[in-house]
XYZ file of C-alpha atoms in Angstrom:
570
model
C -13.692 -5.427 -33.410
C -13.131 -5.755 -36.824
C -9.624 -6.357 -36.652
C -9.692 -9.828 -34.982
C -8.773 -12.192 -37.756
C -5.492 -10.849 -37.911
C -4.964 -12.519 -34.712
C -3.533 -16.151 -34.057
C -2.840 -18.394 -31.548
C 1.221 -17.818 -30.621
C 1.835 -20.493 -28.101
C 2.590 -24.029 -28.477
C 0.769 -26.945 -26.495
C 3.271 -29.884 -25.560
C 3.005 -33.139 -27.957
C 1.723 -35.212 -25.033
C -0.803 -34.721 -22.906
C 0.528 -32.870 -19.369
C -2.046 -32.711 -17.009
C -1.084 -33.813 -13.658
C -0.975 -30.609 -12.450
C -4.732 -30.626 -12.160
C -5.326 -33.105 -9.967
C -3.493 -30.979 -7.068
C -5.868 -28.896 -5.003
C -3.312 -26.181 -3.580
C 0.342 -25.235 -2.724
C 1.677 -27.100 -0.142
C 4.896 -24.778 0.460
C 6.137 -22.234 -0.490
C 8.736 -21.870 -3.106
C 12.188 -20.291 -3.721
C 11.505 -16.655 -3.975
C 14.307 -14.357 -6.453
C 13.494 -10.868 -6.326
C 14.710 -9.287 -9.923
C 12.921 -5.815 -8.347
C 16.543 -4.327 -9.119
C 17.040 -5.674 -12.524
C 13.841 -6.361 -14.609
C 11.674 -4.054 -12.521
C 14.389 -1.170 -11.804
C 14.804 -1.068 -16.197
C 10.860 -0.841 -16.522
C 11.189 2.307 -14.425
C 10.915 5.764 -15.832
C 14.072 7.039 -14.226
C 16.020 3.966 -13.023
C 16.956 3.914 -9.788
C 20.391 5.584 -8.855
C 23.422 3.584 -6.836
C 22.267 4.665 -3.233
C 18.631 4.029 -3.993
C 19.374 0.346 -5.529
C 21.327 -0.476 -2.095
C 18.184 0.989 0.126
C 16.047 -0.860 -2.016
C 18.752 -3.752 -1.566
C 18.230 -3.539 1.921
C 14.607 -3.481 1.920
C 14.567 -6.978 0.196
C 16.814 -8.165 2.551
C 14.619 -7.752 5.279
C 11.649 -8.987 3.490
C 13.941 -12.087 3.812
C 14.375 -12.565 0.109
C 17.740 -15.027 -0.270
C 18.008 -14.556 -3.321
C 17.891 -11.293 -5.078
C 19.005 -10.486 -8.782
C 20.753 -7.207 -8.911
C 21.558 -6.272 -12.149
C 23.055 -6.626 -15.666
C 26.597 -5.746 -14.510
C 27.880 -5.327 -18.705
C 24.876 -3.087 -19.344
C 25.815 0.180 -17.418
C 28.693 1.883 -15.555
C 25.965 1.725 -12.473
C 24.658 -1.738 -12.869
C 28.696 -2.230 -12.898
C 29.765 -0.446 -9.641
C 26.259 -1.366 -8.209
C 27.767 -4.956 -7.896
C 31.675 -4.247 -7.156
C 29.940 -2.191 -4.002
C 27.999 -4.967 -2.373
C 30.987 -6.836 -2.996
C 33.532 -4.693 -1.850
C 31.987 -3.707 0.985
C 30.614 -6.729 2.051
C 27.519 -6.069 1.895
C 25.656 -9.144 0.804
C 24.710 -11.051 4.009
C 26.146 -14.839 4.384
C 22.934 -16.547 3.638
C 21.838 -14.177 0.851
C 22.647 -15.118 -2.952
C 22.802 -12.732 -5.316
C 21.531 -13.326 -9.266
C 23.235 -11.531 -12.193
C 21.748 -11.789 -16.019
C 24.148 -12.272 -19.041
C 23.150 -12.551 -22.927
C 25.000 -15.464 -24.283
C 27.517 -13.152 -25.868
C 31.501 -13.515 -25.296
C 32.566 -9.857 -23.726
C 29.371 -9.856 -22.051
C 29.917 -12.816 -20.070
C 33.491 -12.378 -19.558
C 32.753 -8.812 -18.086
C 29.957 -10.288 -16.118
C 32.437 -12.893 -14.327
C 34.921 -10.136 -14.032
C 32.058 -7.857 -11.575
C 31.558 -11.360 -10.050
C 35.527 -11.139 -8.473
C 35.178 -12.373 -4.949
C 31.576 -12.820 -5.090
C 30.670 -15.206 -1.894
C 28.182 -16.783 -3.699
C 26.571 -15.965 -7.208
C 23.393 -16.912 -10.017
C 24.943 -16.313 -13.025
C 21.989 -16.358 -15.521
C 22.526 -17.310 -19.092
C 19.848 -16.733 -21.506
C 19.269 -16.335 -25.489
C 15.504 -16.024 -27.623
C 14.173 -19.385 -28.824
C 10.596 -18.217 -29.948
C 9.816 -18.952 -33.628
C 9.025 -15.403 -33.944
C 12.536 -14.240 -32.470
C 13.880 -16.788 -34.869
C 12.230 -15.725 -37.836
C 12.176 -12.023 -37.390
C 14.827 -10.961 -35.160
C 17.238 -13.169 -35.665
C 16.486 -15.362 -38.820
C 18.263 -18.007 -37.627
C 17.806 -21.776 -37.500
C 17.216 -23.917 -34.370
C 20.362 -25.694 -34.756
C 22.113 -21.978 -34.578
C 20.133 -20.988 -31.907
C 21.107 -24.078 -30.013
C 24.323 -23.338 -30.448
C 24.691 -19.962 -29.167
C 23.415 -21.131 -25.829
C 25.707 -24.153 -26.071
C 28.697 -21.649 -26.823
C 27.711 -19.732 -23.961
C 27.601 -22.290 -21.076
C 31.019 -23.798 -22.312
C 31.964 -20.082 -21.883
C 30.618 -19.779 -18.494
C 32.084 -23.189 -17.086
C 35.894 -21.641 -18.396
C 35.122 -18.562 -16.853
C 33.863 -19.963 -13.160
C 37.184 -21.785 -13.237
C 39.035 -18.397 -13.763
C 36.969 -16.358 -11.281
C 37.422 -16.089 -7.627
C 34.028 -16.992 -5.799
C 31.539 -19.471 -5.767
C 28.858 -19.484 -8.813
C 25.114 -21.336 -9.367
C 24.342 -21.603 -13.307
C 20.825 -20.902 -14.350
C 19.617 -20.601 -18.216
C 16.936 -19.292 -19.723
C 15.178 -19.898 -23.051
C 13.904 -16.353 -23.154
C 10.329 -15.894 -24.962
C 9.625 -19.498 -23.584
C 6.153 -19.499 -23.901
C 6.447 -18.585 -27.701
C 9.070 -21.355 -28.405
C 8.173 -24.862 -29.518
C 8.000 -26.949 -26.426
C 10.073 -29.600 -27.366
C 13.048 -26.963 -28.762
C 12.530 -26.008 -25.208
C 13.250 -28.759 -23.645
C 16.248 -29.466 -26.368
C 17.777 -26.036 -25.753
C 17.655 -26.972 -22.289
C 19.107 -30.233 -21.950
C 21.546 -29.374 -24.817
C 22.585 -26.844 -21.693
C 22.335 -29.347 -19.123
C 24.936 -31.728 -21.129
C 27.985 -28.847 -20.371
C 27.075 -28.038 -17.016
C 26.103 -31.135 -16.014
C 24.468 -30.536 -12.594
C 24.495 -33.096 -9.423
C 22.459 -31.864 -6.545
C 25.484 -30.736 -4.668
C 25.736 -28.326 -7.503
C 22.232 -28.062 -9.042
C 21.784 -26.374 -11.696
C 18.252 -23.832 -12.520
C 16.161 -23.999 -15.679
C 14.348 -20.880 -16.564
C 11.049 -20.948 -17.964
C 9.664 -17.516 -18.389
C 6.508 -16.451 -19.673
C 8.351 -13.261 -21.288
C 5.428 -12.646 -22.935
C 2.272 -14.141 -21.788
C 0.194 -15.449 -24.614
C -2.030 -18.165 -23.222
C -4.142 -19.293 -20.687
C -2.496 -20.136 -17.361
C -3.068 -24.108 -17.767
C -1.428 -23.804 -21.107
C 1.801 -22.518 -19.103
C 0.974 -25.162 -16.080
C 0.811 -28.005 -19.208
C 3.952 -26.402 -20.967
C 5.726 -26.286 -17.432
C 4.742 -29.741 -16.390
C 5.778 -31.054 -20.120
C 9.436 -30.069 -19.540
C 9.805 -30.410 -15.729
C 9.035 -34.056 -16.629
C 11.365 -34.622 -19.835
C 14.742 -32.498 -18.766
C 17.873 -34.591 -17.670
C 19.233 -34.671 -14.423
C 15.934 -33.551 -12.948
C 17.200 -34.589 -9.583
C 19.881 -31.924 -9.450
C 17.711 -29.143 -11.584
C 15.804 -26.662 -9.757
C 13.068 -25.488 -12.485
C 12.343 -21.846 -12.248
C 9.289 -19.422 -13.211
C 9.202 -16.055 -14.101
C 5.735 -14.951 -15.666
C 5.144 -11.364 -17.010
C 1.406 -10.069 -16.636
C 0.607 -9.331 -20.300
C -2.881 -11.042 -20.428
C -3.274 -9.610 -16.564
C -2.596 -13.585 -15.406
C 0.932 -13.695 -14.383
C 0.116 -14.571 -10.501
C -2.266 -17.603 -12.095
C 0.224 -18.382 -14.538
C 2.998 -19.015 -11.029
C 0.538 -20.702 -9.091
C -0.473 -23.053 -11.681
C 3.072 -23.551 -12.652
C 4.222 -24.463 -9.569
C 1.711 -26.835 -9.625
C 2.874 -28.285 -12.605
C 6.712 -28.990 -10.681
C 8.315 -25.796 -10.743
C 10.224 -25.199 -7.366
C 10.893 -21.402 -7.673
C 9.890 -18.254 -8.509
C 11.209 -14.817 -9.946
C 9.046 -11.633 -9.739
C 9.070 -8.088 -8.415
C 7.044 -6.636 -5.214
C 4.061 -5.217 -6.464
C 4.500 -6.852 -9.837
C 6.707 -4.032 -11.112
C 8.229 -4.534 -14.419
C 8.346 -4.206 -18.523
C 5.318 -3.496 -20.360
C 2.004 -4.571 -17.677
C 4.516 -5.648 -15.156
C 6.230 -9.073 -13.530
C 4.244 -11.622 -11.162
C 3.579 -9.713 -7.865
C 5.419 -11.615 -5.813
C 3.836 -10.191 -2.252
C 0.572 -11.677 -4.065
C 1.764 -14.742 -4.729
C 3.385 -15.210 -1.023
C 0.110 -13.663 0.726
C -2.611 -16.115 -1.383
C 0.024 -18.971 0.121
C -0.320 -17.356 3.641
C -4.228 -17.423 3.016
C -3.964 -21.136 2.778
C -2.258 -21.638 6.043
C 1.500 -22.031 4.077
C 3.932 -20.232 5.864
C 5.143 -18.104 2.602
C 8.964 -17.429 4.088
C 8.705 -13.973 4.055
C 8.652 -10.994 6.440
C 5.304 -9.064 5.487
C 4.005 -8.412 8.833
C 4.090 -4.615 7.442
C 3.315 -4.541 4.030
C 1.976 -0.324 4.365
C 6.105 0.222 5.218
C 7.210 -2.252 2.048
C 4.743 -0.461 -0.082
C 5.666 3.066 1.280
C 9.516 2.242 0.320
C 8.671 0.824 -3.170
C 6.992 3.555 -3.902
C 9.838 6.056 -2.788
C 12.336 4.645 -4.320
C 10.993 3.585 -7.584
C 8.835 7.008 -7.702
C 6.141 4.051 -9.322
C 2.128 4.018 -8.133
C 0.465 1.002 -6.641
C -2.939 1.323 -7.027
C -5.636 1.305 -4.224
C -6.935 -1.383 -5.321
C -3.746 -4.249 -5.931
C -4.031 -7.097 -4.448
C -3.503 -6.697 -0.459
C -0.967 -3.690 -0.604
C -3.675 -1.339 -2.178
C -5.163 1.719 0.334
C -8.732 0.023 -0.602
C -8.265 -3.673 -0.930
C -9.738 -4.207 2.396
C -12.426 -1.372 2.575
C -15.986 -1.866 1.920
C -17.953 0.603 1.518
C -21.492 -1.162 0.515
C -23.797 -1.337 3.097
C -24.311 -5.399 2.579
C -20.379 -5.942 3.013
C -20.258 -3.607 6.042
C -22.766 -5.056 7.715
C -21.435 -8.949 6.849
C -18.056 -7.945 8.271
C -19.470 -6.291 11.158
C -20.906 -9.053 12.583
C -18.107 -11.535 11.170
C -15.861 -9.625 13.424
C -18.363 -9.861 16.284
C -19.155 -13.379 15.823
C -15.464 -14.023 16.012
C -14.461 -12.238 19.016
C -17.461 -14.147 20.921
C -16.876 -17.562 19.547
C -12.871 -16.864 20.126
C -12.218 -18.930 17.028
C -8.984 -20.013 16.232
C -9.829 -19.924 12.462
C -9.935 -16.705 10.257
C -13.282 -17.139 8.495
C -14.636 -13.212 8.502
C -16.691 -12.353 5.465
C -15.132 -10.614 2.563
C -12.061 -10.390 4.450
C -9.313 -13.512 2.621
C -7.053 -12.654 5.528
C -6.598 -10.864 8.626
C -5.852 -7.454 7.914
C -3.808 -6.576 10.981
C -1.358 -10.177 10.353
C 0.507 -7.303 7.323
C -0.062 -4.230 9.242
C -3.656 -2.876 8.157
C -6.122 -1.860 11.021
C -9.369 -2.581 11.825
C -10.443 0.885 12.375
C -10.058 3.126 9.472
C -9.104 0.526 6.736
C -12.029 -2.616 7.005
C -15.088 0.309 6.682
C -15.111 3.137 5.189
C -18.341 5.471 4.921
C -20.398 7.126 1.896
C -23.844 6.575 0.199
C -23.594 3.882 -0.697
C -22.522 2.429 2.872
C -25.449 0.863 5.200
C -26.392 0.751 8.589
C -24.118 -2.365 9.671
C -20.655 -0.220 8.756
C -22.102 2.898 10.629
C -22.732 1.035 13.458
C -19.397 -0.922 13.487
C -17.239 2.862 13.026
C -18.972 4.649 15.991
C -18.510 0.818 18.156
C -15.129 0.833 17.362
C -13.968 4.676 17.513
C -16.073 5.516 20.349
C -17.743 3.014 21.937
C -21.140 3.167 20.840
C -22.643 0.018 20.803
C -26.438 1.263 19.216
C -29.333 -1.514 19.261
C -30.081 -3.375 16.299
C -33.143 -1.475 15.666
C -31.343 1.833 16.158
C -28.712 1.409 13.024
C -31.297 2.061 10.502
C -32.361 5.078 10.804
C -28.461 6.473 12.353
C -27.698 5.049 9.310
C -30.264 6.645 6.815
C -29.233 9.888 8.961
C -25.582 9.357 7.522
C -26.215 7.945 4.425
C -28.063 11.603 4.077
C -25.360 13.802 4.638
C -22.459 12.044 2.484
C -24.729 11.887 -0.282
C -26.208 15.532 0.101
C -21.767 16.363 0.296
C -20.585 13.718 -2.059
C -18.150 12.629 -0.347
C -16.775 10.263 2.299
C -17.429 10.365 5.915
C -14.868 10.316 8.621
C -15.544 8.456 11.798
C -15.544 12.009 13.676
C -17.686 13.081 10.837
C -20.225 10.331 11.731
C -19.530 10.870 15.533
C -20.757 14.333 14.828
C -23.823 13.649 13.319
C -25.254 10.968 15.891
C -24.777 13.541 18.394
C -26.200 15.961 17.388
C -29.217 14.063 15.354
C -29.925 11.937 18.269
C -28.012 13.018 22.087
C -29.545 14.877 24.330
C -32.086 16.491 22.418
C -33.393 19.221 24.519
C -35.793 20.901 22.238
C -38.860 21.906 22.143
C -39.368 19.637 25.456
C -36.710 20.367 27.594
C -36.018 18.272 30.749
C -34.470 20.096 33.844
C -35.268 17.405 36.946
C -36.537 14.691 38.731
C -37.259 13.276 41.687
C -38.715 9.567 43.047
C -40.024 8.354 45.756
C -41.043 4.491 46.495
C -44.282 3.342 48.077
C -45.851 0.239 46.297
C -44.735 1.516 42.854
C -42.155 4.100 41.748
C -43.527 7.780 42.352
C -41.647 10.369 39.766
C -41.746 14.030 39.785
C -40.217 15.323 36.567
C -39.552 19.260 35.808
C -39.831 20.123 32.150
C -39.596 23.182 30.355
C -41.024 24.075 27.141
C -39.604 27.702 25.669
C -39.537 29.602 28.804
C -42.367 27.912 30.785
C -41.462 25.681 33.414
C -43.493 22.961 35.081
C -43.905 19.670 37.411
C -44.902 16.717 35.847
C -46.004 13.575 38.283
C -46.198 9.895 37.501
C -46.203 6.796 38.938
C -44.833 3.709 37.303
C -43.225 0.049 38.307
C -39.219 1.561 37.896
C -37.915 4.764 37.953
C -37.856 5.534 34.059
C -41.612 3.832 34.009
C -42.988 6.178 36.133
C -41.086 8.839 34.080
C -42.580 7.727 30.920
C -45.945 7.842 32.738
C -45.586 11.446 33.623
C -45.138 12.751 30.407
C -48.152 10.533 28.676
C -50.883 11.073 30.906
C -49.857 15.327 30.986
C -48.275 15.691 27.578
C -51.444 15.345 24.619
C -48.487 12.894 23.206
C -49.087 9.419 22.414
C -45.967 6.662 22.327
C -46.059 3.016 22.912
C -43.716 0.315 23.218
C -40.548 2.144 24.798
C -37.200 0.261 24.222
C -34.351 0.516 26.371
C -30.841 -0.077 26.493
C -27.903 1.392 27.682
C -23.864 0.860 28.528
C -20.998 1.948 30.090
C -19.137 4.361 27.293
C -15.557 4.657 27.833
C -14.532 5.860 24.589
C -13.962 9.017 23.085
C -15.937 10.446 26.269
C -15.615 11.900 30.161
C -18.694 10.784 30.393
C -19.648 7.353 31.961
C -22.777 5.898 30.446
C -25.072 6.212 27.657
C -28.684 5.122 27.392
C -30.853 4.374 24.111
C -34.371 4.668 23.706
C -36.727 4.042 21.234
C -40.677 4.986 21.255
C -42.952 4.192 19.136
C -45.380 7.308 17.752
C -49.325 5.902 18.039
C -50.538 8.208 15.633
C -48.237 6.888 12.653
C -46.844 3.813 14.146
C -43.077 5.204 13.636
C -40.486 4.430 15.969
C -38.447 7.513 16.670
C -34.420 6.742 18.834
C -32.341 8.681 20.666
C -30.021 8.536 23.329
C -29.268 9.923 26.545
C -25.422 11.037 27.731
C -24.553 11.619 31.438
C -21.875 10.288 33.892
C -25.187 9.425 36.055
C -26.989 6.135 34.297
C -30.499 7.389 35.677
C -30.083 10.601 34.137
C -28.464 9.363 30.919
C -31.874 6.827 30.724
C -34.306 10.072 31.276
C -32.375 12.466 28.767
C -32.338 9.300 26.427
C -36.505 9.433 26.658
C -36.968 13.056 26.505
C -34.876 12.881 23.193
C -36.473 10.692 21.451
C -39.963 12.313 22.603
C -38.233 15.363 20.850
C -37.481 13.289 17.577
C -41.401 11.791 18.049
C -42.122 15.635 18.280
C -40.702 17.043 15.201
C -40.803 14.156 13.199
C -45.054 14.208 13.588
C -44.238 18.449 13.461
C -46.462 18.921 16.861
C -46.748 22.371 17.658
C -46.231 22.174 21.685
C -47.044 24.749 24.226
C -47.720 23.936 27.732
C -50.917 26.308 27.791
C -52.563 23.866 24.952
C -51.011 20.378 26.211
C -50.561 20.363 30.000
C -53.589 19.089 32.174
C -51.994 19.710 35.178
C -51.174 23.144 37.311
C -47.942 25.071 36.224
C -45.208 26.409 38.481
């Protein structure tokens, strides 16, 4: 592009080397979560959200378990105003819940903030003004030294105003466009801030550090994170804080590294709603913990619900493909994945192993709600024999040999290609039976009987169009001597008959089903089918006269009784 060279790095690294962070392997727990859903993603919206929608979608966090949730900019908007007097009010801000409100470090701003605060059980009251050199320069064209001392002015301001107001308030500040700022004004601003409020860890106070604008790499972030956790006064009784934006499509590595780098909390938005390409994803970031075994401190046993109520309330998209709420996230659909999760599941159920380990599969998909059937495998082309097999096991009990898959699925593969489109598991029900059950045509069977000297003897009626006929044969089982009646009358040669069969209780009244596979002599082909009946012998014989059928057509052998039966007809 030939525009590149008006681009330049924007970011700052610290002036010491800040690399601790990489010498962790993972998160060990999980960290405060602050859901700003109903500030900085509900202003991102197209239409913001309305008074009764903010308190369902209030609500909703709630019961995600979120404890604390920002929930607006009460000196912004008449609604962001009575939003706040409401919960308030009407008590509706459980006991262990704290809620977050965001202030510029302007004088009416804050004082009308404190004033919505009246009463407030227990409060955030967020501070923040721009630091970045390119706010500085641009925006504001203002020195450091004035830029320190707006935020200076307005945490004096907020200390007078606590003592004034009735309720019980947290201070948190933010040096907003962090990640464009000079990292040691950063961590000036902020202890210049620290110096009024002067936290103690009865009353801790919570640095900011946002990625506003992500313009690095995450470990630049971890380093710059790291850099100030380590240098800021009073760290005992500061509580350092994240809150990433997804410009560079990294904000979920950019809180995972900085919370390796000491940070202790995070703000972000379910589903990553938010300004421009969105906040951190906080459901993400809680459900890679829960992938590690770290208990994440959040209710997402039913994340289709959560996403179904985002989604209604901030009229907003998810795609099908984000990160464990998408409609696709756990679906494969090529025929290598299908078939690795197929028998990952399998292998699981009969080692009964305590650890999730299934192929392609991070998590379990039912632990947030997803199910096995309909959501893990999905058919099209491009699916293969392993998925097939696992849909028609799973929807209606059809548990096909090995050998068997293949061709069902070629058979499959066939008709969502010839369609162009996906295949639902009746879809793919349909076309197993009627590709391969009970195949009465051209050879149809009608009967049999046995009787048992040495060996099994088998008399088998057949019909073939409207001829009908006895077939005899004598064999070491039942289905033996069967198989034995048809090849020494039929002018049909097969070899190496496989056999297996189960009770089917899915999906069916009937009671068994058998499978059979022969093997054509003249092309060396091996042409299945199976048998359904509630009688297993029966089931067994329909299973071999269908896949003499498939042998049959597939070799396109013109039968007739008058040209291929030896014996006498009835």
């Amino acid at each position: 592009m030939s525009s590149v060279n008006k681009y330049a790095r924007q970011y700052f690294m610290p002036p010491e080397p800040s690399l601790g962070w990489t010498q962790k392997e993972h998160i060990t727990k999980a960290p405060t979560w602050c859901s700003v859903d109903l500030r900085d993603g509900n202003q991102a919206l197209v239409v913001p959200m309305n008074l009764d929608e903010k308190l369902e979608y209030f609500q909703l966090l709630v019961g995600i378990g979120f404890k604390q949730i920002e929930v607006g900019f009460p000196a912004a908007s008449e609604t962001e105003y009575a939003f706040l007097r409401k919960l308030i009010d009407e008590n509706l801000i459980p006991e262990d819940v704290t809620i977050q409100v965001l202030t510029q470090a302007r004088e009416h701003i804050i004082r009308k903030t404190f004033a919505a605060l009246r009463g407030v059980n227990n409060a955030i009251v967020h501070l923040y003004n721009s630091t970045s050199l390119a706010q500085r320069e641009q925006v504001f064209r203002s020195s450091r030294q004035e830029i320190v001392d707006i935020a200076v002015t307005g945490a004096r301001l907020f200390k007078e105003c606590a003592e004034e107001t009735e309720g019980h308030f947290q201070f948190q500040y933010s040096p907003e466009s962090f990640t464009g700022t000079e990292i040691e004004f950063a961590l000036e601003i902020c202890n210049r801030v620290l110096d009024v409020w002067r936290p103690t860890q009865n009353n801790p106070v919570i640095i900011n550090l946002p990625a506003t604008v992500s313009l690095s790499m995450p470990h630049v972030y971890a380093s710059q994170i790291e850099y100030v956790s380590n240098h800021l006064k009073y760290r005992d009784s500061v509580v350092v804080s994240l809150h990433p934006h997804n410009d560079r499509g990294t904000g979920v590595a950019d809180a995972e590294l900085g919370l390796l780098a000491g940070a202790q909390r995070v703000e972000g938005t379910l589903f990553g709603n938010g300004e421009r390409t969105g906040n951190v994803d906080l459901i993400t970031l809680a459900l890679n913990l829960y992938s590690h075994g770290v208990n994440p401190e959040l209710n997402l046993q039913d994340i289709p619900s959560i996403l179904a109520e985002h989604q209604r309330l901030t009229k907003m998209e998810v795609g099908k493909r984000h990160p464990y709420g998408g409609e696709l996230v756990f679906t494969a659909f090529s025929g290598s994945h299908q078939d690795a999760i197929a028998k990952g599941m399998k292998w699981r159920e009969e080692a009964q192993r305590s650890h999730w380990s299934v192929p392609y599969l991070p998590i379990d998909p039912k632990d947030i709600g997803r199910e096995y059937e309909g959501d893990i495998i999905r058919i099209n082309s491009q699916s293969g024999k392993g998925g097939i097999g696992y849909v028609l096991e799973q929807h209606y009990g059809l548990d096909l040999p090995r050998e068997m898959r293949e061709t069902v699925g070629y058979a499959v593969k066939d008709v969502s290609d010839r369609l162009h489109k996906e295949l639902m598991p009746n879809e793919i029900y349909e076309i197993f039976m009627n590709q391969y059950a009970n195949i009465g045509r051209p050879i149809e069977f009608i009967n049999f009987r046995f009787t048992q000297q040495r060996e099994f003897e088998a008399v088998v009626t057949i019909r073939i169009n409207d001829t009908i006929t006895d077939l005899e044969g004598i064999g070491n089982g039942r289905l033996d001597a069967i198989s034995n009646a048809l090849l020494s009358n039929l002018e049909i040669e097969y070899s190496d008959l496989v056999y297996s069969e189960h009770a089917l209780e899915i999906g069916s009244k009937s009671h068994a089903i058998s499978y059979i596979g022969i093997t054509a002599v003249s092309d060396g082909n091996t042409y299945w089918a199976c048998g359904v009946d509630s009688d297993i012998m029966t089931s067994s014989v329909k299973a071999l006269f269908s896949a003499l059928n498939k042998l049959v057509l597939g070799l396109g052998i013109s039968v007739s009784l008058e040209d291929m039966v030896n014996t006498g007809q009835n």
